[in-house]
Amino acid sequence: MKQLVLIGAGHTHIHILRNAETLTQSGARITIVTPETGHPYSGMGPGLLGGSYRWEEICIPVQEQAARAGVSFLRASARSVDPDARVLTLGDGRRLEYDVLSINIGSDVAPTASLQDHRVYRVKPIANLARLKSDLIAARSATFGDAAHLQTTTYSQTATQRRTTRVAVIGGGPAGVECAGNIAYLLHTHGIEASEVTLYSRSETLGRMTPERSRWIETFLQSHRVAVRREVVTSSDDIDADFVVLASGTHPPETLRDFGLPLGPGGGLAVNDYLQSVDHANVFAVGDCADFVREPLDRVGVYAVRMQPLLFDNVHALLREQTEEIRRFTRTGPYLAGVNLGFGQGLLYRGRWDLRGRAAFRLKDFIDRRFMKRYLL
Ligand SMILES: Cc1cc2nc3c(=O)[nH]c(=O)nc-3n(C[C@H](O)[C@H](O)[C@H](O)COP(=O)(O)OP(=O)(O)OC[C@H]3O[C@@H](n4cnc5c(N)ncnc54)[C@H](O)[C@@H]3O)c2cc1C
């Protein structure tokens, strides 16, 4: 019986879980290794922060899905791989042998050495946004006299006395913009009017957009009590805030260095046209943790989702030793991107087309909920 091991419950692997029966019927035994029992969908993460969604609406129940599909679930992190011996070692030292390995472990927020203190919330993993939300709400309760919350929050005593909640969001990319808008929305809906939300951006927000769209977003944020500052933050001393949100870009996890596989220029696992490691055909890597050698791809969930059917088919072919059936990944063209700005508003765009305001939020909400419907039990 062939052993398929999946590392990480990212966007691409959840498709394999959903269709695992086809693989097990052809004689494979499947194991998924992931540190959490559920996988929060990042596209709805900012909406969770702003209060548009509940945790259950955005979190894919991976452990339950695995149980239903007859897939072994191991709650653990992968620590290292020996690709020649075909052995994976887990964080707790356990070792797993595999015939085919697939890696979908996402990316981390780029570390900023001087911004390491307790007030900092990184935008990944997405669970941090849930923690930030409850800490912001707890801080509000503390401000209005519920002293018990002070035990559980990072909110400072001086802030309590000042009765102002100051939040700094560092990074003017999509995640930073979405978090800033949704924090302002959360504070607004909880009656925390005495708040200061500041978005720090090295250049224009969403610098890769057209300048006109970028200006529209900045105007939207400013009219919803978010100050936008073109400043580079290098240390905590540069900002005066009770909560700091770090959205300064993502990079593949450092752990990949211990996977014994070649890395690409972006620090991800170098994969060929078939999503296979460039020097081990029985190892696949997908999503943010992969560097697609033929052309660099943005680290966005859209690509991890586009890789779903191809990864499934190629893994299936390899498990059946039908290597002639393996196909190339070709879906690298333009994609629909969108930001949820809070207050039930957003911006969706693809090439020269865009949609703004409430209609954009509604369409993004429809697309995201439709995606989740496939994976919620
Ligand atoms: C706030 C925010 C909003 C975003 N919104 C969008 C959006 O609207 N559209 C879009 O296209 N992109 C969006 N992105 C980008 C998107 O989150 C990523 O591109 C996407 O999550 C990548 O998917 P993935 O499948 O590669 O990995 P992930 O979805 O990050 O999944 C990785 C999985 O691997 C697990 N894992 C990590 N390390 C290990 C390990 N050592 N061993 C085992 N398991 C491990 C994790 O627990 C997780 O389950 C957003 C990002 C952020 C931060």
Short mmCIF file of C-alpha atoms and ligand atoms in Angstrom, two decimals:
data_model
loop_
_atom_site.label_atom_id
_atom_site.label_comp_id
_atom_site.label_asym_id
_atom_site.label_seq_id
_atom_site.Cartn_x
_atom_site.Cartn_y
_atom_site.Cartn_z
CA MET A 1 0.00 0.00 0.00
CA LYS A 2 1.42 3.41 -1.00
CA GLN A 3 1.81 6.03 1.72
CA LEU A 4 0.79 9.60 0.87
CA VAL A 5 1.73 12.18 3.51
CA LEU A 6 0.31 15.70 3.35
CA ILE A 7 2.15 18.37 5.35
CA GLY A 8 -0.09 21.33 6.20
CA ALA A 9 -3.82 21.81 5.76
CA GLY A 10 -3.51 24.72 3.34
CA HIS A 11 -5.91 25.68 0.56
CA THR A 12 -4.66 23.01 -1.85
CA HIS A 13 -4.62 20.08 0.56
CA ILE A 14 -8.18 20.65 1.72
CA HIS A 15 -9.21 19.68 -1.81
CA ILE A 16 -7.30 16.40 -1.49
CA LEU A 17 -9.01 15.75 1.84
CA ARG A 18 -12.40 16.38 0.28
CA ASN A 19 -11.70 13.91 -2.51
CA ALA A 20 -9.55 11.47 -0.55
CA GLU A 21 -11.83 8.52 -1.22
CA THR A 22 -10.69 8.34 -4.84
CA LEU A 23 -7.08 8.01 -3.68
CA THR A 24 -7.78 5.48 -0.93
CA GLN A 25 -9.83 3.40 -3.36
CA SER A 26 -6.80 3.14 -5.57
CA GLY A 27 -4.86 1.69 -2.66
CA ALA A 28 -3.25 4.69 -0.95
CA ARG A 29 -3.01 5.28 2.76
CA ILE A 30 -3.16 9.02 3.54
CA THR A 31 -1.88 10.94 6.56
CA ILE A 32 -2.21 14.68 7.13
CA VAL A 33 0.16 16.47 9.50
CA THR A 34 -0.94 19.88 10.71
CA PRO A 35 -0.60 21.79 14.00
CA GLU A 36 -4.26 22.86 14.23
CA THR A 37 -7.54 20.95 14.12
CA GLY A 38 -9.11 23.56 11.84
CA HIS A 39 -7.91 25.83 9.06
CA PRO A 40 -9.17 29.44 9.04
CA TYR A 41 -9.73 30.79 5.54
CA SER A 42 -7.60 33.93 5.20
CA GLY A 43 -9.89 35.57 2.62
CA MET A 44 -12.45 35.99 5.41
CA GLY A 45 -9.91 36.70 8.19
CA PRO A 46 -10.21 40.50 8.06
CA GLY A 47 -14.01 40.13 8.08
CA LEU A 48 -13.70 38.03 11.22
CA LEU A 49 -11.65 40.83 12.77
CA GLY A 50 -14.23 43.45 11.80
CA GLY A 51 -17.14 41.35 13.05
CA SER A 52 -18.71 40.36 9.71
CA TYR A 53 -18.01 36.65 10.32
CA ARG A 54 -17.88 34.22 13.21
CA TRP A 55 -14.99 31.80 13.67
CA GLU A 56 -17.17 28.79 12.74
CA GLU A 57 -18.00 30.47 9.42
CA ILE A 58 -14.38 30.86 8.36
CA CYS A 59 -12.74 27.77 9.85
CA ILE A 60 -12.54 24.52 7.89
CA PRO A 61 -12.85 21.56 10.30
CA VAL A 62 -9.81 19.67 9.04
CA GLN A 63 -9.68 16.99 11.72
CA GLU A 64 -13.34 16.08 11.22
CA GLN A 65 -12.95 16.09 7.45
CA ALA A 66 -9.98 13.76 7.74
CA ALA A 67 -11.92 11.40 10.00
CA ARG A 68 -14.80 11.26 7.52
CA ALA A 69 -12.47 10.64 4.59
CA GLY A 70 -10.52 7.85 6.29
CA VAL A 71 -7.37 9.99 6.43
CA SER A 72 -5.08 9.72 9.49
CA PHE A 73 -4.86 13.06 11.24
CA LEU A 74 -1.68 13.93 13.15
CA ARG A 75 -1.78 17.15 15.11
CA ALA A 76 1.87 18.11 14.79
CA SER A 77 4.31 20.27 12.87
CA ALA A 78 6.73 18.91 10.34
CA ARG A 79 10.29 19.64 11.48
CA SER A 80 12.48 18.13 8.80
CA VAL A 81 12.47 15.85 5.79
CA ASP A 82 15.04 13.38 4.53
CA PRO A 83 13.97 13.16 0.87
CA ASP A 84 16.47 10.43 -0.03
CA ALA A 85 15.33 8.15 2.81
CA ARG A 86 11.70 9.30 2.25
CA VAL A 87 11.22 10.07 5.92
CA LEU A 88 9.52 13.02 7.57
CA THR A 89 10.34 13.98 11.18
CA LEU A 90 7.73 15.74 13.30
CA GLY A 91 8.29 18.41 15.94
CA ASP A 92 7.96 15.80 18.71
CA GLY A 93 10.56 13.54 17.09
CA ARG A 94 8.16 10.98 15.57
CA ARG A 95 9.16 9.77 12.12
CA LEU A 96 6.87 8.99 9.19
CA GLU A 97 7.79 7.13 6.05
CA TYR A 98 6.20 8.12 2.76
CA ASP A 99 6.10 7.16 -0.89
CA VAL A 100 4.62 10.47 -2.02
CA LEU A 101 4.87 13.70 -0.02
CA SER A 102 3.00 16.95 -0.58
CA ILE A 103 3.87 20.19 1.22
CA ASN A 104 1.36 23.03 1.66
CA ILE A 105 2.49 24.94 4.76
CA GLY A 106 1.85 28.53 3.66
CA SER A 107 3.98 31.49 4.65
CA ASP A 108 4.90 33.57 7.69
CA VAL A 109 4.90 37.31 8.23
CA ALA A 110 8.40 38.62 7.62
CA PRO A 111 10.05 38.99 11.04
CA THR A 112 10.96 42.50 12.13
CA ALA A 113 13.56 42.06 14.84
CA SER A 114 12.85 45.28 16.66
CA LEU A 115 9.08 44.74 16.74
CA GLN A 116 8.98 41.61 18.84
CA ASP A 117 7.23 42.78 21.97
CA HIS A 118 3.96 41.49 23.41
CA ARG A 119 1.76 44.11 21.77
CA VAL A 120 2.52 42.82 18.29
CA TYR A 121 -0.06 40.72 16.43
CA ARG A 122 1.15 39.20 13.17
CA VAL A 123 -1.54 38.80 10.51
CA LYS A 124 -0.55 35.14 10.07
CA PRO A 125 -1.58 32.69 11.34
CA ILE A 126 -5.13 33.98 10.90
CA ALA A 127 -6.00 32.85 14.45
CA ASN A 128 -4.01 35.92 15.58
CA LEU A 129 -6.77 38.11 14.15
CA ALA A 130 -9.33 36.38 16.40
CA ARG A 131 -7.05 37.02 19.39
CA LEU A 132 -6.61 40.67 18.38
CA LYS A 133 -10.35 41.10 18.07
CA SER A 134 -11.07 39.74 21.54
CA ASP A 135 -8.22 41.78 23.04
CA LEU A 136 -9.54 44.96 21.44
CA ILE A 137 -13.02 44.28 22.78
CA ALA A 138 -11.61 43.41 26.19
CA ALA A 139 -9.66 46.66 26.18
CA ARG A 140 -12.86 48.51 25.54
CA SER A 141 -14.51 46.79 28.51
CA ALA A 142 -11.50 47.71 30.63
CA THR A 143 -11.80 51.32 29.54
CA PHE A 144 -15.39 51.40 30.65
CA GLY A 145 -14.76 49.87 34.04
CA ASP A 146 -14.73 46.08 33.77
CA ALA A 147 -11.41 45.57 35.54
CA ALA A 148 -11.47 41.79 35.10
CA HIS A 149 -10.58 42.14 31.44
CA LEU A 150 -7.31 43.83 32.30
CA GLN A 151 -5.96 40.44 33.34
CA THR A 152 -6.40 39.01 29.89
CA THR A 153 -5.46 41.84 27.61
CA THR A 154 -2.28 43.52 26.48
CA TYR A 155 -3.98 46.88 26.81
CA SER A 156 -1.81 49.23 28.82
CA GLN A 157 -2.77 50.92 32.06
CA THR A 158 -1.98 54.34 30.60
CA ALA A 159 -4.35 53.66 27.74
CA THR A 160 -7.07 52.86 30.25
CA GLN A 161 -6.49 56.16 31.98
CA ARG A 162 -6.34 57.96 28.64
CA ARG A 163 -9.53 56.23 27.41
CA THR A 164 -8.20 56.05 23.88
CA THR A 165 -7.42 52.89 21.94
CA ARG A 166 -4.47 53.39 19.64
CA VAL A 167 -3.74 50.79 17.00
CA ALA A 168 -0.84 50.87 14.54
CA VAL A 169 -1.02 48.67 11.45
CA ILE A 170 2.34 48.24 9.76
CA GLY A 171 2.27 47.40 6.06
CA GLY A 172 0.23 48.99 3.29
CA GLY A 173 -0.40 45.81 1.27
CA PRO A 174 -3.79 44.09 1.02
CA ALA A 175 -3.60 42.47 4.48
CA GLY A 176 -2.62 45.75 6.19
CA VAL A 177 -5.30 47.74 4.40
CA GLU A 178 -7.97 45.15 5.21
CA CYS A 179 -6.95 44.94 8.85
CA ALA A 180 -6.87 48.73 9.31
CA GLY A 181 -10.35 49.16 7.83
CA ASN A 182 -11.78 46.26 9.80
CA ILE A 183 -10.24 47.37 13.10
CA ALA A 184 -11.83 50.80 12.59
CA TYR A 185 -15.12 49.02 11.85
CA LEU A 186 -14.84 46.84 14.96
CA LEU A 187 -14.06 49.82 17.18
CA HIS A 188 -16.93 51.76 15.63
CA THR A 189 -19.49 48.98 16.12
CA HIS A 190 -18.37 48.56 19.73
CA GLY A 191 -18.79 52.25 20.39
CA ILE A 192 -15.07 52.88 20.82
CA GLU A 193 -15.09 56.25 19.14
CA ALA A 194 -12.09 57.53 21.07
CA SER A 195 -9.69 55.50 18.99
CA GLU A 196 -6.77 56.13 16.71
CA VAL A 197 -6.02 53.66 13.96
CA THR A 198 -2.92 54.43 11.91
CA LEU A 199 -1.80 52.56 8.84
CA TYR A 200 1.94 52.86 8.15
CA SER A 201 2.89 52.26 4.55
CA ARG A 202 6.31 52.50 2.96
CA SER A 203 4.77 53.76 -0.29
CA GLU A 204 1.27 54.20 -1.64
CA THR A 205 -1.10 51.64 -0.13
CA LEU A 206 -1.47 48.60 -2.37
CA GLY A 207 1.45 49.95 -4.38
CA ARG A 208 0.88 47.47 -7.21
CA MET A 209 -2.57 48.89 -7.93
CA THR A 210 -3.19 51.87 -10.15
CA PRO A 211 -2.47 55.15 -8.29
CA GLU A 212 -6.12 56.12 -8.70
CA ARG A 213 -7.36 52.97 -6.91
CA SER A 214 -4.76 53.46 -4.25
CA ARG A 215 -5.97 57.03 -3.66
CA TRP A 216 -9.57 55.80 -3.49
CA ILE A 217 -8.62 53.32 -0.77
CA GLU A 218 -6.70 55.90 1.21
CA THR A 219 -9.58 58.35 1.00
CA PHE A 220 -11.98 55.62 2.13
CA LEU A 221 -9.79 54.73 5.10
CA GLN A 222 -9.27 58.36 6.11
CA SER A 223 -13.00 59.03 5.99
CA HIS A 224 -13.43 56.06 8.35
CA ARG A 225 -11.01 57.35 10.96
CA VAL A 226 -7.87 55.57 9.77
CA ALA A 227 -4.83 57.82 9.43
CA VAL A 228 -2.51 56.78 6.60
CA ARG A 229 1.16 57.65 7.07
CA ARG A 230 3.90 57.14 4.49
CA GLU A 231 6.56 56.07 6.95
CA VAL A 232 8.84 53.11 7.34
CA VAL A 233 8.60 51.68 10.85
CA THR A 234 11.77 49.96 11.95
CA SER A 235 11.33 49.77 15.70
CA SER A 236 8.68 49.99 18.41
CA ASP A 237 10.14 53.38 19.33
CA ASP A 238 8.88 54.79 16.02
CA ILE A 239 5.27 54.33 17.05
CA ASP A 240 3.12 55.08 20.04
CA ALA A 241 0.35 52.49 20.12
CA ASP A 242 -1.40 50.06 22.45
CA PHE A 243 -1.79 47.43 19.73
CA VAL A 244 0.56 46.84 16.81
CA VAL A 245 -0.52 44.76 13.82
CA LEU A 246 2.29 43.46 11.66
CA ALA A 247 1.31 43.04 8.01
CA SER A 248 4.70 43.71 6.50
CA GLY A 249 4.62 41.02 3.81
CA THR A 250 5.00 37.26 3.89
CA HIS A 251 7.82 34.85 3.16
CA PRO A 252 8.04 31.04 3.10
CA PRO A 253 8.58 29.47 6.55
CA GLU A 254 12.15 29.10 7.80
CA THR A 255 11.42 25.39 8.52
CA LEU A 256 11.75 24.69 4.80
CA ARG A 257 15.53 24.97 5.17
CA ASP A 258 15.41 21.66 7.06
CA PHE A 259 13.46 19.86 4.36
CA GLY A 260 16.57 18.86 2.40
CA LEU A 261 15.02 20.11 -0.84
CA PRO A 262 16.22 22.88 -3.17
CA LEU A 263 14.82 26.34 -2.50
CA GLY A 264 13.98 28.94 -5.14
CA PRO A 265 15.01 32.60 -5.18
CA GLY A 266 11.95 33.54 -3.10
CA GLY A 267 12.91 31.11 -0.32
CA GLY A 268 10.14 28.62 -1.16
CA LEU A 269 10.59 25.02 -2.30
CA ALA A 270 11.62 25.10 -5.94
CA VAL A 271 8.99 23.27 -8.03
CA ASN A 272 8.82 22.44 -11.72
CA ASP A 273 5.87 22.80 -14.10
CA TYR A 274 4.23 19.73 -12.51
CA LEU A 275 4.50 21.17 -8.97
CA GLN A 276 7.17 18.59 -8.11
CA SER A 277 10.34 19.44 -6.24
CA VAL A 278 12.99 20.04 -8.89
CA ASP A 279 15.11 17.15 -7.65
CA HIS A 280 12.60 14.73 -6.06
CA ALA A 281 9.69 13.78 -8.31
CA ASN A 282 7.80 12.13 -5.45
CA VAL A 283 7.64 15.41 -3.48
CA PHE A 284 5.14 18.14 -4.37
CA ALA A 285 4.95 21.67 -2.98
CA VAL A 286 2.06 24.08 -3.50
CA GLY A 287 0.73 27.47 -2.45
CA ASP A 288 2.76 30.11 -0.65
CA CYS A 289 5.56 27.71 0.38
CA ALA A 290 6.47 26.89 -3.23
CA ASP A 291 8.61 28.82 -5.71
CA PHE A 292 7.30 28.01 -9.17
CA VAL A 293 10.50 27.97 -11.19
CA ARG A 294 9.02 28.83 -14.60
CA GLU A 295 7.65 32.19 -13.42
CA PRO A 296 7.32 33.79 -9.99
CA LEU A 297 3.75 33.71 -8.67
CA ASP A 298 2.20 36.09 -6.15
CA ARG A 299 1.82 34.53 -2.72
CA VAL A 300 -1.98 34.65 -2.74
CA GLY A 301 -4.60 32.07 -1.88
CA VAL A 302 -5.91 32.28 -5.45
CA TYR A 303 -2.92 30.30 -6.74
CA ALA A 304 -3.11 27.73 -3.96
CA VAL A 305 -6.75 27.19 -4.98
CA ARG A 306 -5.94 27.07 -8.69
CA MET A 307 -3.41 24.33 -7.93
CA GLN A 308 -6.05 22.12 -6.29
CA PRO A 309 -7.20 19.95 -9.24
CA LEU A 310 -3.75 19.63 -10.75
CA LEU A 311 -2.10 18.57 -7.49
CA PHE A 312 -4.84 16.02 -6.93
CA ASP A 313 -4.47 14.54 -10.42
CA ASN A 314 -0.68 14.46 -10.31
CA VAL A 315 -0.57 12.86 -6.86
CA HIS A 316 -3.16 10.32 -8.01
CA ALA A 317 -1.12 9.53 -11.13
CA LEU A 318 2.07 9.07 -9.12
CA LEU A 319 0.39 6.81 -6.55
CA ARG A 320 -0.80 4.61 -9.43
CA GLU A 321 2.63 4.82 -11.08
CA GLN A 322 1.03 6.35 -14.17
CA THR A 323 3.67 9.04 -14.60
CA GLU A 324 2.66 9.68 -18.22
CA GLU A 325 -0.61 11.17 -16.88
CA ILE A 326 1.14 13.94 -14.95
CA ARG A 327 0.15 17.39 -16.23
CA ARG A 328 1.65 20.88 -16.21
CA PHE A 329 0.33 23.76 -14.12
CA THR A 330 -0.79 26.42 -16.57
CA ARG A 331 -3.27 28.59 -14.64
CA THR A 332 -0.84 31.43 -13.99
CA GLY A 333 -2.74 34.30 -15.64
CA PRO A 334 -4.45 37.34 -14.09
CA TYR A 335 -6.84 36.81 -11.22
CA LEU A 336 -9.65 38.60 -9.43
CA ALA A 337 -8.31 40.30 -6.31
CA GLY A 338 -10.22 42.08 -3.64
CA VAL A 339 -10.02 43.86 -0.34
CA ASN A 340 -12.62 43.99 2.40
CA LEU A 341 -12.31 47.48 3.86
CA GLY A 342 -14.77 47.02 6.73
CA PHE A 343 -18.08 48.89 7.09
CA GLY A 344 -19.56 46.46 4.54
CA GLN A 345 -17.44 47.96 1.76
CA GLY A 346 -14.57 46.87 -0.42
CA LEU A 347 -12.78 46.97 -3.73
CA LEU A 348 -12.56 44.14 -6.27
CA TYR A 349 -10.38 44.35 -9.35
CA ARG A 350 -8.97 42.42 -12.22
CA GLY A 351 -6.90 44.22 -14.84
CA ARG A 352 -8.67 47.44 -15.76
CA TRP A 353 -12.02 46.35 -14.35
CA ASP A 354 -13.00 47.16 -10.80
CA LEU A 355 -15.98 47.34 -8.49
CA ARG A 356 -16.09 49.56 -5.41
CA GLY A 357 -18.10 50.11 -2.25
CA ARG A 358 -20.95 47.94 -0.97
CA ALA A 359 -21.37 46.00 -4.22
CA ALA A 360 -17.71 44.94 -4.03
CA PHE A 361 -18.08 43.71 -0.46
CA ARG A 362 -21.25 41.79 -1.36
CA LEU A 363 -19.61 40.09 -4.33
CA LYS A 364 -16.48 39.19 -2.35
CA ASP A 365 -18.68 37.91 0.47
CA PHE A 366 -20.65 35.77 -2.01
CA ILE A 367 -17.46 34.30 -3.53
CA ASP A 368 -15.87 33.61 -0.13
CA ARG A 369 -19.00 32.00 1.34
CA ARG A 370 -19.42 29.85 -1.76
CA PHE A 371 -15.82 28.66 -1.36
CA MET A 372 -16.35 27.85 2.31
CA LYS A 373 -19.59 25.99 1.64
CA ARG A 374 -17.57 23.30 -0.11
CA TYR A 375 -15.56 22.58 3.03
CA LEU A 376 -17.87 23.18 5.98
CA LEU A 377 -19.48 19.97 7.16
C1 LIG B 1 -5.16 38.97 6.39
C2 LIG B 1 -4.93 38.25 5.10
C3 LIG B 1 -5.91 38.26 4.12
C4 LIG B 1 -5.70 37.61 2.91
N1 LIG B 1 -6.69 37.63 1.97
C5 LIG B 1 -6.51 37.00 0.80
C6 LIG B 1 -7.54 37.00 -0.20
O1 LIG B 1 -8.61 37.60 -0.01
N2 LIG B 1 -7.29 36.34 -1.36
C7 LIG B 1 -6.11 35.70 -1.59
O2 LIG B 1 -5.95 35.12 -2.66
N3 LIG B 1 -5.12 35.68 -0.67
C8 LIG B 1 -5.29 36.31 0.52
N4 LIG B 1 -4.29 36.29 1.46
C9 LIG B 1 -3.07 35.52 1.19
C10 LIG B 1 -3.35 34.08 1.60
O3 LIG B 1 -3.55 34.01 2.99
C11 LIG B 1 -2.23 33.12 1.31
O4 LIG B 1 -1.73 33.33 0.03
C12 LIG B 1 -2.78 31.70 1.42
O5 LIG B 1 -3.20 31.45 2.75
C13 LIG B 1 -1.76 30.68 1.03
O6 LIG B 1 -2.38 29.45 1.12
P1 LIG B 1 -1.56 28.14 1.39
O7 LIG B 1 -2.49 27.04 1.06
O8 LIG B 1 -0.26 28.18 0.68
O9 LIG B 1 -1.20 28.16 2.94
P2 LIG B 1 -2.05 28.46 4.23
O10 LIG B 1 -3.45 28.76 3.89
O11 LIG B 1 -1.30 29.48 5.00
O12 LIG B 1 -2.02 27.09 5.03
C14 LIG B 1 -0.84 26.57 5.57
C15 LIG B 1 -1.16 25.43 6.50
O13 LIG B 1 0.04 24.77 6.89
C16 LIG B 1 0.07 24.57 8.29
N5 LIG B 1 1.48 24.53 8.69
C17 LIG B 1 2.35 25.56 8.81
N6 LIG B 1 3.57 25.10 9.18
C18 LIG B 1 3.47 23.77 9.27
C19 LIG B 1 4.39 22.72 9.59
N7 LIG B 1 5.68 22.96 9.88
N8 LIG B 1 3.94 21.44 9.61
C20 LIG B 1 2.65 21.16 9.31
N9 LIG B 1 1.74 22.11 8.98
C21 LIG B 1 2.15 23.39 8.96
C22 LIG B 1 -0.71 25.74 8.84
O14 LIG B 1 -1.18 25.48 10.13
C23 LIG B 1 -1.83 25.84 7.79
O15 LIG B 1 -2.85 24.91 8.08
C24 LIG B 1 -4.48 36.93 2.67
C25 LIG B 1 -3.48 36.93 3.66
C26 LIG B 1 -3.71 37.57 4.87
C27 LIG B 1 -2.62 37.55 5.92
#
